[in-house]
mmCIF file of N, CA and C in Angstrom:
data_model
loop_
_atom_site.group_PDB
_atom_site.id
_atom_site.type_symbol
_atom_site.label_atom_id
_atom_site.label_comp_id
_atom_site.label_asym_id
_atom_site.label_seq_id
_atom_site.Cartn_x
_atom_site.Cartn_y
_atom_site.Cartn_z
ATOM 1 N N ALA A 1080 0.834 -1.183 0.004
ATOM 2 C CA ALA A 1080 -0.003 -0.003 0.006
ATOM 3 C C ALA A 1080 0.870 1.246 -0.007
ATOM 4 N N ASP A 1081 0.313 2.325 -0.419
ATOM 5 C CA ASP A 1081 1.028 3.600 -0.421
ATOM 6 C C ASP A 1081 1.147 4.103 1.011
ATOM 7 N N GLY A 1082 2.230 4.786 1.284
ATOM 8 C CA GLY A 1082 2.407 5.337 2.612
ATOM 9 C C GLY A 1082 3.885 5.527 2.908
ATOM 10 N N TYR A 1083 4.144 5.957 4.117
ATOM 11 C CA TYR A 1083 5.514 6.225 4.547
ATOM 12 C C TYR A 1083 5.863 5.274 5.683
ATOM 13 N N TYR A 1084 7.158 5.040 5.829
ATOM 14 C CA TYR A 1084 7.641 4.094 6.825
ATOM 15 C C TYR A 1084 8.805 4.740 7.567
ATOM 16 N N GLU A 1085 8.581 5.103 8.836
ATOM 17 C CA GLU A 1085 9.634 5.711 9.651
ATOM 18 C C GLU A 1085 9.870 4.836 10.873
ATOM 19 N N TYR A 1086 11.126 4.631 11.208
ATOM 20 C CA TYR A 1086 11.445 3.804 12.361
ATOM 21 C C TYR A 1086 12.833 4.154 12.913
ATOM 22 N N THR A 1087 13.046 3.741 14.144
ATOM 23 C CA THR A 1087 14.337 3.898 14.805
ATOM 24 C C THR A 1087 14.831 2.510 15.207
ATOM 25 N N MET A 1088 16.073 2.235 14.914
ATOM 26 C CA MET A 1088 16.669 0.949 15.292
ATOM 27 C C MET A 1088 17.762 1.203 16.333
ATOM 28 N N PHE A 1089 17.693 0.465 17.427
ATOM 29 C CA PHE A 1089 18.671 0.588 18.505
ATOM 30 C C PHE A 1089 19.535 -0.662 18.495
ATOM 31 N N GLU A 1090 20.851 -0.455 18.606
ATOM 32 C CA GLU A 1090 21.800 -1.589 18.581
ATOM 33 C C GLU A 1090 22.862 -1.420 19.640
ATOM 34 N N CYS A 1091 23.309 -2.521 20.168
ATOM 35 C CA CYS A 1091 24.464 -2.574 21.049
ATOM 36 C C CYS A 1091 25.513 -3.421 20.311
ATOM 37 N N VAL A 1092 26.631 -2.819 19.983
ATOM 38 C CA VAL A 1092 27.649 -3.499 19.186
ATOM 39 C C VAL A 1092 28.922 -3.654 20.014
ATOM 40 N N TYR A 1093 29.450 -4.892 20.044
ATOM 41 C CA TYR A 1093 30.699 -5.141 20.788
ATOM 42 C C TYR A 1093 31.337 -6.410 20.263
ATOM 43 N N SER A 1094 32.625 -6.568 20.539
ATOM 44 C CA SER A 1094 33.325 -7.772 20.079
ATOM 45 C C SER A 1094 34.206 -8.392 21.161
ATOM 46 N N THR A 1095 34.333 -7.729 22.308
ATOM 47 C CA THR A 1095 35.192 -8.267 23.364
ATOM 48 C C THR A 1095 34.332 -8.802 24.519
ATOM 49 N N SER A 1096 34.836 -9.782 25.221
ATOM 50 C CA SER A 1096 34.082 -10.392 26.309
ATOM 51 C C SER A 1096 33.990 -9.492 27.540
ATOM 52 N N ASP A 1097 34.841 -8.470 27.638
ATOM 53 C CA ASP A 1097 34.771 -7.549 28.773
ATOM 54 C C ASP A 1097 33.940 -6.301 28.432
ATOM 55 N N TYR A 1098 33.398 -6.239 27.222
ATOM 56 C CA TYR A 1098 32.497 -5.168 26.761
ATOM 57 C C TYR A 1098 33.163 -3.787 26.705
ATOM 58 N N SER A 1099 34.490 -3.761 26.715
ATOM 59 C CA SER A 1099 35.193 -2.473 26.718
ATOM 60 C C SER A 1099 35.007 -1.695 25.427
ATOM 61 N N ASP A 1100 34.660 -2.382 24.355
ATOM 62 C CA ASP A 1100 34.473 -1.699 23.070
ATOM 63 C C ASP A 1100 33.000 -1.497 22.716
ATOM 64 N N MET A 1101 32.107 -1.663 23.692
ATOM 65 C CA MET A 1101 30.658 -1.598 23.421
ATOM 66 C C MET A 1101 30.243 -0.202 22.999
ATOM 67 N N VAL A 1102 29.384 -0.173 21.963
ATOM 68 C CA VAL A 1102 28.864 1.070 21.406
ATOM 69 C C VAL A 1102 27.359 0.948 21.302
ATOM 70 N N TYR A 1103 26.660 2.007 21.701
ATOM 71 C CA TYR A 1103 25.214 2.075 21.570
ATOM 72 C C TYR A 1103 24.901 2.931 20.336
ATOM 73 N N LEU A 1104 24.115 2.408 19.415
ATOM 74 C CA LEU A 1104 23.735 3.115 18.201
ATOM 75 C C LEU A 1104 22.218 3.270 18.144
ATOM 76 N N ALA A 1105 21.773 4.419 17.699
ATOM 77 C CA ALA A 1105 20.343 4.654 17.420
ATOM 78 C C ALA A 1105 20.288 5.227 16.009
ATOM 79 N N SER A 1106 19.717 4.461 15.095
ATOM 80 C CA SER A 1106 19.639 4.890 13.686
ATOM 81 C C SER A 1106 18.204 5.268 13.355
ATOM 82 N N LEU A 1107 18.026 6.495 12.843
ATOM 83 C CA LEU A 1107 16.722 7.024 12.466
ATOM 84 C C LEU A 1107 16.547 6.863 10.957
ATOM 85 N N SER A 1108 15.455 6.217 10.548
ATOM 86 C CA SER A 1108 15.252 5.897 9.140
ATOM 87 C C SER A 1108 13.873 6.351 8.658
ATOM 88 N N PHE A 1109 13.832 6.663 7.379
ATOM 89 C CA PHE A 1109 12.574 7.014 6.700
ATOM 90 C C PHE A 1109 12.586 6.300 5.363
ATOM 91 N N ASN A 1110 11.560 5.477 5.131
ATOM 92 C CA ASN A 1110 11.479 4.686 3.899
ATOM 93 C C ASN A 1110 12.763 3.942 3.598
ATOM 94 N N LYS A 1111 13.293 3.271 4.601
ATOM 95 C CA LYS A 1111 14.480 2.409 4.528
ATOM 96 C C LYS A 1111 15.809 3.145 4.378
ATOM 97 N N ASP A 1112 15.786 4.479 4.388
ATOM 98 C CA ASP A 1112 17.022 5.251 4.292
ATOM 99 C C ASP A 1112 17.355 5.835 5.662
ATOM 100 N N VAL A 1113 18.562 5.533 6.172
ATOM 101 C CA VAL A 1113 19.007 6.100 7.448
ATOM 102 C C VAL A 1113 19.375 7.558 7.204
ATOM 103 N N TYR A 1114 18.728 8.451 7.960
ATOM 104 C CA TYR A 1114 19.008 9.872 7.769
ATOM 105 C C TYR A 1114 19.816 10.490 8.915
ATOM 106 N N ALA A 1115 19.841 9.845 10.074
ATOM 107 C CA ALA A 1115 20.654 10.338 11.193
ATOM 108 C C ALA A 1115 20.964 9.167 12.106
ATOM 109 N N GLN A 1116 22.062 9.311 12.837
ATOM 110 C CA GLN A 1116 22.465 8.234 13.741
ATOM 111 C C GLN A 1116 23.132 8.806 14.988
ATOM 112 N N PHE A 1117 22.767 8.247 16.150
ATOM 113 C CA PHE A 1117 23.463 8.558 17.390
ATOM 114 C C PHE A 1117 24.468 7.443 17.636
ATOM 115 N N ASN A 1118 25.684 7.817 18.006
ATOM 116 C CA ASN A 1118 26.750 6.869 18.326
ATOM 117 C C ASN A 1118 27.286 7.249 19.691
ATOM 118 N N SER A 1119 27.240 6.339 20.661
ATOM 119 C CA SER A 1119 27.671 6.674 22.021
ATOM 120 C C SER A 1119 29.157 7.015 22.096
ATOM 121 N N THR A 1120 29.964 6.494 21.186
ATOM 122 C CA THR A 1120 31.374 6.837 21.178
ATOM 123 C C THR A 1120 31.574 8.291 20.741
ATOM 124 N N VAL A 1121 30.829 8.707 19.737
ATOM 125 C CA VAL A 1121 30.881 10.091 19.260
ATOM 126 C C VAL A 1121 30.185 11.012 20.258
ATOM 127 N N GLY A 1122 29.088 10.527 20.869
ATOM 128 C CA GLY A 1122 28.383 11.287 21.887
ATOM 129 C C GLY A 1122 27.351 12.252 21.362
ATOM 130 N N LYS A 1123 27.027 12.138 20.089
ATOM 131 C CA LYS A 1123 26.014 13.020 19.513
ATOM 132 C C LYS A 1123 25.421 12.398 18.257
ATOM 133 N N PHE A 1124 24.376 13.041 17.742
ATOM 134 C CA PHE A 1124 23.770 12.622 16.497
ATOM 135 C C PHE A 1124 24.588 13.164 15.318
ATOM 136 N N VAL A 1125 24.648 12.381 14.259
ATOM 137 C CA VAL A 1125 25.291 12.784 13.024
ATOM 138 C C VAL A 1125 24.266 12.632 11.903
ATOM 139 N N GLY A 1126 24.116 13.679 11.115
ATOM 140 C CA GLY A 1126 23.185 13.631 9.992
ATOM 141 C C GLY A 1126 23.827 12.994 8.778
ATOM 142 N N LEU A 1127 23.066 12.140 8.117
ATOM 143 C CA LEU A 1127 23.583 11.437 6.938
ATOM 144 C C LEU A 1127 22.938 11.909 5.637
ATOM 145 N N THR A 1128 21.911 12.728 5.773
ATOM 146 C CA THR A 1128 21.241 13.334 4.613
ATOM 147 C C THR A 1128 21.022 14.808 4.964
ATOM 148 N N GLU A 1129 20.542 15.576 4.000
ATOM 149 C CA GLU A 1129 20.269 16.982 4.254
ATOM 150 C C GLU A 1129 19.260 17.131 5.392
ATOM 151 N N TYR A 1130 18.189 16.345 5.345
ATOM 152 C CA TYR A 1130 17.189 16.353 6.404
ATOM 153 C C TYR A 1130 17.800 15.880 7.716
ATOM 154 N N GLY A 1131 18.639 14.851 7.640
ATOM 155 C CA GLY A 1131 19.267 14.303 8.831
ATOM 156 C C GLY A 1131 20.171 15.282 9.525
ATOM 157 N N VAL A 1132 20.884 16.115 8.772
ATOM 158 C CA VAL A 1132 21.744 17.125 9.356
ATOM 159 C C VAL A 1132 20.919 18.092 10.204
ATOM 160 N N LYS A 1133 19.759 18.495 9.686
ATOM 161 C CA LYS A 1133 18.884 19.397 10.433
ATOM 162 C C LYS A 1133 18.343 18.725 11.701
ATOM 163 N N GLN A 1134 17.954 17.458 11.569
ATOM 164 C CA GLN A 1134 17.465 16.727 12.728
ATOM 165 C C GLN A 1134 18.576 16.550 13.775
ATOM 166 N N ALA A 1135 19.773 16.224 13.315
ATOM 167 C CA ALA A 1135 20.894 16.051 14.238
ATOM 168 C C ALA A 1135 21.188 17.341 14.989
ATOM 169 N N GLU A 1136 21.164 18.464 14.301
ATOM 170 C CA GLU A 1136 21.380 19.755 14.959
ATOM 171 C C GLU A 1136 20.340 19.981 16.047
ATOM 172 N N TYR A 1137 19.095 19.658 15.741
ATOM 173 C CA TYR A 1137 18.004 19.826 16.705
ATOM 174 C C TYR A 1137 18.210 18.911 17.922
ATOM 175 N N PHE A 1138 18.444 17.619 17.683
ATOM 176 C CA PHE A 1138 18.620 16.671 18.787
ATOM 177 C C PHE A 1138 19.853 16.974 19.630
ATOM 178 N N ASN A 1139 20.925 17.435 18.995
ATOM 179 C CA ASN A 1139 22.174 17.710 19.717
ATOM 180 C C ASN A 1139 22.071 18.904 20.657
ATOM 181 N N LYS A 1140 21.021 19.703 20.532
ATOM 182 C CA LYS A 1140 20.798 20.827 21.466
ATOM 183 C C LYS A 1140 20.236 20.331 22.807
ATOM 184 N N ASP A 1141 19.718 19.118 22.817
ATOM 185 C CA ASP A 1141 19.073 18.570 24.021
ATOM 186 C C ASP A 1141 20.108 17.746 24.803
ATOM 187 N N GLN A 1142 20.784 18.411 25.731
ATOM 188 C CA GLN A 1142 21.848 17.750 26.491
ATOM 189 C C GLN A 1142 21.331 16.612 27.359
ATOM 190 N N ALA A 1143 20.135 16.718 27.865
ATOM 191 C CA ALA A 1143 19.548 15.643 28.667
ATOM 192 C C ALA A 1143 19.354 14.384 27.824
ATOM 193 N N LEU A 1144 18.879 14.552 26.600
ATOM 194 C CA LEU A 1144 18.708 13.425 25.684
ATOM 195 C C LEU A 1144 20.051 12.765 25.381
ATOM 196 N N LEU A 1145 21.067 13.570 25.082
ATOM 197 C CA LEU A 1145 22.380 13.023 24.759
ATOM 198 C C LEU A 1145 22.962 12.267 25.948
ATOM 199 N N GLN A 1146 22.814 12.790 27.163
ATOM 200 C CA GLN A 1146 23.307 12.096 28.353
ATOM 201 C C GLN A 1146 22.594 10.763 28.562
ATOM 202 N N GLN A 1147 21.282 10.758 28.338
ATOM 203 C CA GLN A 1147 20.516 9.522 28.487
ATOM 204 C C GLN A 1147 20.963 8.475 27.476
ATOM 205 N N LEU A 1148 21.156 8.901 26.234
ATOM 206 C CA LEU A 1148 21.576 7.962 25.189
ATOM 207 C C LEU A 1148 22.983 7.434 25.456
ATOM 208 N N LYS A 1149 23.875 8.280 25.931
ATOM 209 C CA LYS A 1149 25.229 7.839 26.291
ATOM 210 C C LYS A 1149 25.175 6.801 27.427
ATOM 211 N N ALA A 1150 24.292 7.051 28.381
ATOM 212 C CA ALA A 1150 24.164 6.140 29.531
ATOM 213 C C ALA A 1150 23.603 4.786 29.142
ATOM 214 N N ASN A 1151 22.931 4.708 27.995
ATOM 215 C CA ASN A 1151 22.355 3.443 27.557
ATOM 216 C C ASN A 1151 23.394 2.353 27.336
ATOM 217 N N VAL A 1152 24.644 2.731 27.129
ATOM 218 C CA VAL A 1152 25.711 1.724 26.999
ATOM 219 C C VAL A 1152 25.744 0.889 28.280
ATOM 220 N N ASP A 1153 25.651 1.552 29.413
ATOM 221 C CA ASP A 1153 25.704 0.826 30.693
ATOM 222 C C ASP A 1153 24.332 0.282 31.107
ATOM 223 N N THR A 1154 23.293 1.120 31.003
ATOM 224 C CA THR A 1154 21.989 0.727 31.535
ATOM 225 C C THR A 1154 21.292 -0.320 30.683
ATOM 226 N N LEU A 1155 21.474 -0.284 29.380
ATOM 227 C CA LEU A 1155 20.825 -1.252 28.494
ATOM 228 C C LEU A 1155 21.798 -2.280 27.950
ATOM 229 N N CYS A 1156 22.827 -1.797 27.289
ATOM 230 C CA CYS A 1156 23.697 -2.698 26.549
ATOM 231 C C CYS A 1156 24.457 -3.671 27.438
ATOM 232 N N ARG A 1157 25.242 -3.158 28.376
ATOM 233 C CA ARG A 1157 26.067 -4.039 29.208
ATOM 234 C C ARG A 1157 25.199 -4.997 30.033
ATOM 235 N N ASN A 1158 24.132 -4.482 30.640
ATOM 236 C CA ASN A 1158 23.282 -5.344 31.454
ATOM 237 C C ASN A 1158 22.690 -6.483 30.623
ATOM 238 N N ASN A 1159 22.150 -6.165 29.451
ATOM 239 C CA ASN A 1159 21.551 -7.192 28.610
ATOM 240 C C ASN A 1159 22.599 -8.145 28.043
ATOM 241 N N ALA A 1160 23.749 -7.608 27.664
ATOM 242 C CA ALA A 1160 24.805 -8.469 27.115
ATOM 243 C C ALA A 1160 25.306 -9.457 28.159
ATOM 244 N N GLN A 1161 25.487 -8.990 29.385
ATOM 245 C CA GLN A 1161 25.964 -9.873 30.436
ATOM 246 C C GLN A 1161 24.977 -11.018 30.676
ATOM 247 N N GLY A 1162 23.693 -10.692 30.688
ATOM 248 C CA GLY A 1162 22.679 -11.718 30.915
ATOM 249 C C GLY A 1162 22.594 -12.700 29.758
ATOM 250 N N SER A 1163 22.572 -12.200 28.545
ATOM 251 C CA SER A 1163 22.439 -13.109 27.391
ATOM 252 C C SER A 1163 23.731 -13.880 27.137
ATOM 253 N N ASP A 1164 24.872 -13.225 27.318
ATOM 254 C CA ASP A 1164 26.142 -13.934 27.095
ATOM 255 C C ASP A 1164 26.329 -15.061 28.097
ATOM 256 N N SER A 1165 25.981 -14.827 29.358
ATOM 257 C CA SER A 1165 26.157 -15.894 30.353
ATOM 258 C C SER A 1165 25.195 -17.035 30.088
ATOM 259 N N ALA A 1166 23.991 -16.729 29.621
ATOM 260 C CA ALA A 1166 23.027 -17.794 29.283
ATOM 261 C C ALA A 1166 23.551 -18.638 28.128
ATOM 262 N N ILE A 1167 24.182 -18.023 27.177
ATOM 263 C CA ILE A 1167 24.714 -18.745 26.024
ATOM 264 C C ILE A 1167 25.932 -19.561 26.433
ATOM 265 N N ARG A 1168 26.830 -18.970 27.207
ATOM 266 C CA ARG A 1168 28.030 -19.713 27.649
ATOM 267 C C ARG A 1168 27.676 -20.881 28.547
ATOM 268 N N ASP A 1169 26.665 -20.713 29.405
ATOM 269 C CA ASP A 1169 26.278 -21.808 30.302
ATOM 270 C C ASP A 1169 25.745 -23.004 29.531
ATOM 271 N N LYS A 1170 25.213 -22.824 28.339
ATOM 272 C CA LYS A 1170 24.647 -23.923 27.562
ATOM 273 C C LYS A 1170 25.693 -24.529 26.612
ATOM 274 N N ALA A 1171 26.793 -23.862 26.402
ATOM 275 C CA ALA A 1171 27.801 -24.346 25.476
ATOM 276 C C ALA A 1171 28.591 -25.499 26.050
#
C-alpha cells in the first residue's frame, strides 16, 4: 500500500568479552534510508542526509537526551549483554 515508513533501530555493538568496546547506536530511518544516527562513542547525532543534518542539529541541542543515550551503554547494553552472554556460555 502507499504510505511512509519511519522507524528507529537501537543496537548494542561489541566484540570483546569484557564489553570495553561496546557502542550504543540509534539509527533514524525514513522509507528504509538512514538519515541520522546517534553513536555513544561520538556522543552526539550525526546527519547522513540533508534532512538528517537538520534533525541532528536539533537533537544535539538537548543535552539531557544526549546524556541519556550515552548512559544506555551501561543501563541497556552491558546489562543485557551480560545476561544473554552468560546464558549462552552456560549452555555451550
